[in-house]
mmCIF file of C-alpha atoms in Angstrom:
data_model
loop_
_atom_site.group_PDB
_atom_site.id
_atom_site.type_symbol
_atom_site.label_atom_id
_atom_site.label_comp_id
_atom_site.label_asym_id
_atom_site.label_seq_id
_atom_site.Cartn_x
_atom_site.Cartn_y
_atom_site.Cartn_z
ATOM 1 C CA MET A 938 -21.496 -4.733 -7.800
ATOM 2 C CA MET A 939 -19.094 -1.980 -8.794
ATOM 3 C CA LYS A 940 -15.864 -1.425 -6.895
ATOM 4 C CA TYR A 941 -15.838 2.341 -7.485
ATOM 5 C CA SER A 942 -18.404 5.139 -7.299
ATOM 6 C CA VAL A 943 -18.807 8.179 -9.514
ATOM 7 C CA ASN A 944 -16.940 10.176 -6.842
ATOM 8 C CA ASP A 945 -13.805 8.132 -7.619
ATOM 9 C CA GLY A 946 -13.545 9.713 -11.075
ATOM 10 C CA PHE A 947 -11.617 7.949 -13.815
ATOM 11 C CA PRO A 948 -11.391 4.518 -12.105
ATOM 12 C CA TYR A 949 -15.202 4.489 -11.930
ATOM 13 C CA TYR A 950 -15.534 5.393 -15.606
ATOM 14 C CA ILE A 951 -13.023 2.716 -16.601
ATOM 15 C CA GLU A 952 -15.118 0.263 -14.619
ATOM 16 C CA CYS A 953 -18.254 1.487 -16.449
ATOM 17 C CA ALA A 954 -16.628 0.501 -19.743
ATOM 18 C CA GLY A 955 -16.355 -3.013 -18.350
ATOM 19 C CA ASP A 956 -14.598 -5.791 -20.197
ATOM 20 C CA GLN A 957 -15.714 -4.542 -23.589
ATOM 21 C CA ASN A 958 -13.061 -3.357 -25.996
ATOM 22 C CA TYR A 959 -13.020 0.444 -25.768
ATOM 23 C CA MET A 960 -12.747 0.786 -29.548
ATOM 24 C CA ASP A 961 -15.879 -1.323 -30.011
ATOM 25 C CA LEU A 962 -17.667 1.042 -27.624
ATOM 26 C CA PHE A 963 -16.463 4.118 -29.515
ATOM 27 C CA LEU A 964 -17.637 2.548 -32.785
ATOM 28 C CA SER A 965 -20.954 1.239 -31.465
ATOM 29 C CA LYS A 966 -24.081 2.920 -32.806
ATOM 30 C CA GLU A 967 -26.301 1.718 -29.934
ATOM 31 C CA ASN A 968 -26.032 4.871 -27.815
ATOM 32 C CA MET A 969 -26.366 7.056 -30.895
ATOM 33 C CA LYS A 970 -29.609 5.246 -31.802
ATOM 34 C CA LEU A 971 -30.938 5.838 -28.300
ATOM 35 C CA LEU A 972 -30.035 9.534 -28.437
ATOM 36 C CA HIS A 973 -31.667 9.852 -31.879
ATOM 37 C CA SER A 974 -34.879 8.346 -30.496
ATOM 38 C CA ILE A 975 -35.310 11.361 -28.194
ATOM 39 C CA ASN A 976 -37.330 14.247 -29.599
ATOM 40 C CA GLU A 977 -36.929 17.983 -28.944
ATOM 41 C CA GLU A 978 -39.648 18.067 -26.282
ATOM 42 C CA LYS A 979 -38.246 15.090 -24.355
ATOM 43 C CA SER A 980 -34.704 16.506 -24.612
ATOM 44 C CA THR A 981 -35.620 19.330 -22.219
ATOM 45 C CA TYR A 982 -36.940 16.950 -19.539
ATOM 46 C CA ARG A 983 -35.432 17.004 -16.038
ATOM 47 C CA TYR A 984 -36.362 14.196 -13.675
ATOM 48 C CA ALA A 985 -36.061 16.499 -10.653
ATOM 49 C CA PRO A 986 -35.553 20.214 -9.950
ATOM 50 C CA GLY A 987 -31.923 21.262 -10.326
ATOM 51 C CA LYS A 988 -31.005 18.231 -12.459
ATOM 52 C CA TRP A 989 -29.614 18.576 -15.962
ATOM 53 C CA SER A 990 -31.834 18.173 -19.002
ATOM 54 C CA ILE A 991 -31.057 15.515 -21.592
ATOM 55 C CA LYS A 992 -29.738 18.337 -23.812
ATOM 56 C CA GLN A 993 -27.351 19.340 -21.047
ATOM 57 C CA ILE A 994 -26.207 15.765 -20.478
ATOM 58 C CA LEU A 995 -25.513 15.359 -24.194
ATOM 59 C CA GLY A 996 -23.590 18.652 -24.260
ATOM 60 C CA HIS A 997 -21.631 17.548 -21.185
ATOM 61 C CA ILE A 998 -20.729 14.190 -22.768
ATOM 62 C CA THR A 999 -19.523 16.065 -25.860
ATOM 63 C CA ASP A 1000 -17.479 18.594 -23.854
ATOM 64 C CA HIS A 1001 -15.958 15.815 -21.763
ATOM 65 C CA GLU A 1002 -14.934 13.810 -24.820
ATOM 66 C CA ARG A 1003 -13.298 16.907 -26.346
ATOM 67 C CA ILE A 1004 -11.312 17.502 -23.158
ATOM 68 C CA MET A 1005 -10.285 13.875 -22.771
ATOM 69 C CA ILE A 1006 -9.180 13.489 -26.377
ATOM 70 C CA TYR A 1007 -7.099 16.660 -26.033
ATOM 71 C CA ARG A 1008 -5.443 15.154 -22.962
ATOM 72 C CA ILE A 1009 -4.867 11.880 -24.799
ATOM 73 C CA LEU A 1010 -3.320 13.764 -27.732
ATOM 74 C CA ARG A 1011 -0.843 15.446 -25.400
ATOM 75 C CA PHE A 1012 0.000 12.229 -23.551
ATOM 76 C CA SER A 1013 0.388 10.269 -26.788
ATOM 77 C CA LYS A 1014 3.035 12.802 -27.884
ATOM 78 C CA LYS A 1015 4.967 12.354 -24.603
ATOM 79 C CA ASP A 1016 4.004 15.799 -23.324
ATOM 80 C CA PRO A 1017 4.782 15.587 -19.580
ATOM 81 C CA THR A 1018 2.603 18.576 -18.647
ATOM 82 C CA LEU A 1019 0.254 17.931 -15.728
ATOM 83 C CA LEU A 1020 -3.202 18.751 -17.029
ATOM 84 C CA PRO A 1021 -5.736 20.116 -14.551
ATOM 85 C CA GLY A 1022 -9.241 18.847 -14.061
ATOM 86 C CA TYR A 1023 -12.238 20.946 -15.000
ATOM 87 C CA ASP A 1024 -15.370 21.967 -13.147
ATOM 88 C CA GLN A 1025 -18.342 20.468 -14.963
ATOM 89 C CA ASN A 1026 -20.697 22.831 -13.149
ATOM 90 C CA VAL A 1027 -18.834 25.915 -14.367
ATOM 91 C CA PHE A 1028 -18.960 24.497 -17.879
ATOM 92 C CA MET A 1029 -22.690 23.879 -17.550
ATOM 93 C CA GLU A 1030 -23.383 27.344 -16.115
ATOM 94 C CA ASN A 1031 -21.667 28.828 -19.150
ATOM 95 C CA SER A 1032 -23.228 26.620 -21.801
ATOM 96 C CA ARG A 1033 -26.128 27.229 -24.158
ATOM 97 C CA PHE A 1034 -27.216 23.613 -24.437
ATOM 98 C CA ASP A 1035 -30.858 24.216 -23.494
ATOM 99 C CA GLU A 1036 -31.105 27.060 -26.040
ATOM 100 C CA LEU A 1037 -29.805 24.998 -28.944
ATOM 101 C CA PRO A 1038 -31.893 22.602 -31.020
ATOM 102 C CA TYR A 1039 -31.438 19.006 -29.873
ATOM 103 C CA LYS A 1040 -30.549 17.951 -33.440
ATOM 104 C CA GLN A 1041 -27.669 20.449 -33.431
ATOM 105 C CA LEU A 1042 -26.343 18.991 -30.177
ATOM 106 C CA LEU A 1043 -26.590 15.493 -31.654
ATOM 107 C CA ALA A 1044 -24.723 16.575 -34.790
ATOM 108 C CA ASP A 1045 -22.005 18.169 -32.657
ATOM 109 C CA PHE A 1046 -21.636 14.989 -30.603
ATOM 110 C CA GLU A 1047 -21.430 12.863 -33.751
ATOM 111 C CA ASN A 1048 -18.780 15.181 -35.210
ATOM 112 C CA VAL A 1049 -16.705 14.999 -32.040
ATOM 113 C CA ARG A 1050 -17.096 11.213 -31.939
ATOM 114 C CA ASN A 1051 -16.000 10.842 -35.561
ATOM 115 C CA ALA A 1052 -12.965 13.043 -34.905
ATOM 116 C CA SER A 1053 -12.141 10.998 -31.793
ATOM 117 C CA ILE A 1054 -12.344 7.733 -33.713
ATOM 118 C CA SER A 1055 -10.169 9.143 -36.493
ATOM 119 C CA PHE A 1056 -7.563 10.230 -33.946
ATOM 120 C CA ILE A 1057 -7.649 6.933 -32.028
ATOM 121 C CA HIS A 1058 -6.893 5.082 -35.276
ATOM 122 C CA THR A 1059 -3.632 7.056 -35.554
ATOM 123 C CA LEU A 1060 -2.309 5.806 -32.207
ATOM 124 C CA SER A 1061 0.311 3.072 -32.179
ATOM 125 C CA SER A 1062 0.387 0.271 -29.600
ATOM 126 C CA GLU A 1063 3.414 2.024 -28.077
ATOM 127 C CA GLN A 1064 1.489 5.288 -27.743
ATOM 128 C CA LEU A 1065 -1.393 3.493 -26.033
ATOM 129 C CA LYS A 1066 1.039 2.434 -23.295
ATOM 130 C CA LEU A 1067 2.364 5.951 -22.633
ATOM 131 C CA THR A 1068 1.208 7.632 -19.439
ATOM 132 C CA GLY A 1069 0.015 11.078 -18.560
ATOM 133 C CA LYS A 1070 -1.357 12.842 -15.553
ATOM 134 C CA ALA A 1071 -4.645 14.702 -15.463
ATOM 135 C CA TRP A 1072 -5.685 16.178 -12.150
ATOM 136 C CA ILE A 1073 -4.762 13.441 -9.608
ATOM 137 C CA PHE A 1074 -4.793 10.514 -12.017
ATOM 138 C CA GLU A 1075 -1.764 9.121 -13.793
ATOM 139 C CA MET A 1076 -2.796 6.489 -16.323
ATOM 140 C CA THR A 1077 -1.953 5.089 -19.711
ATOM 141 C CA VAL A 1078 -3.371 6.581 -22.884
ATOM 142 C CA GLU A 1079 -5.414 3.390 -23.237
ATOM 143 C CA ASP A 1080 -6.912 3.840 -19.766
ATOM 144 C CA PHE A 1081 -7.794 7.458 -20.571
ATOM 145 C CA LEU A 1082 -9.619 6.148 -23.659
ATOM 146 C CA LYS A 1083 -11.500 3.635 -21.497
ATOM 147 C CA ALA A 1084 -12.403 6.383 -19.018
ATOM 148 C CA THR A 1085 -13.630 8.591 -21.863
ATOM 149 C CA ILE A 1086 -16.038 6.016 -23.251
ATOM 150 C CA GLY A 1087 -16.956 4.811 -19.757
ATOM 151 C CA HIS A 1088 -18.083 8.357 -18.957
ATOM 152 C CA GLU A 1089 -20.526 8.145 -21.857
ATOM 153 C CA VAL A 1090 -21.727 4.712 -20.713
ATOM 154 C CA HIS A 1091 -22.386 6.161 -17.238
ATOM 155 C CA HIS A 1092 -24.482 9.045 -18.553
ATOM 156 C CA ILE A 1093 -26.404 6.911 -21.052
ATOM 157 C CA GLU A 1094 -27.382 4.594 -18.191
ATOM 158 C CA ILE A 1095 -28.630 7.617 -16.228
ATOM 159 C CA ILE A 1096 -30.669 8.743 -19.245
ATOM 160 C CA LYS A 1097 -32.190 5.271 -19.578
ATOM 161 C CA GLU A 1098 -32.957 4.891 -15.866
ATOM 162 C CA ARG A 1099 -34.061 8.391 -14.869
ATOM 163 C CA TYR A 1100 -35.217 10.115 -18.052
ATOM 164 C CA LEU A 1101 -36.682 7.434 -20.303
ATOM 165 C CA ALA A 1102 -37.974 4.816 -17.821
#
């Protein structure tokens, strides 16, 4: 039983990452294998009217990781600027995910992931302990990393349960 719900934001996503080491989750190929098993036709599937397609979910995961890593970069450099949240629905309304080939979206996600991993490897243990504030959440850099990968875990579970079951 989870303590938080998706409406709680970052604490929920940290909880989704569980006790696993966040770096192991970033490096894991399991979710990538699952995403690669989905073909173009299946990638446009929506389990209900008004729900996102798998393409849109993948694009959202990629956008979210870009935003979170940018925040982490700023916090790791002791930038005290309060960073606002973002409206995922506005992002989705202004995306082209369903128009793009699924393989292109996968390649983009893999490129973002590789860049994230490269950046994470540059962080010192002292930087991981620094804090920053995004929207209403003040957390350590390490917790922002956990929330980033936990967000992916959350969406992959939705894909498994509602799109591929």
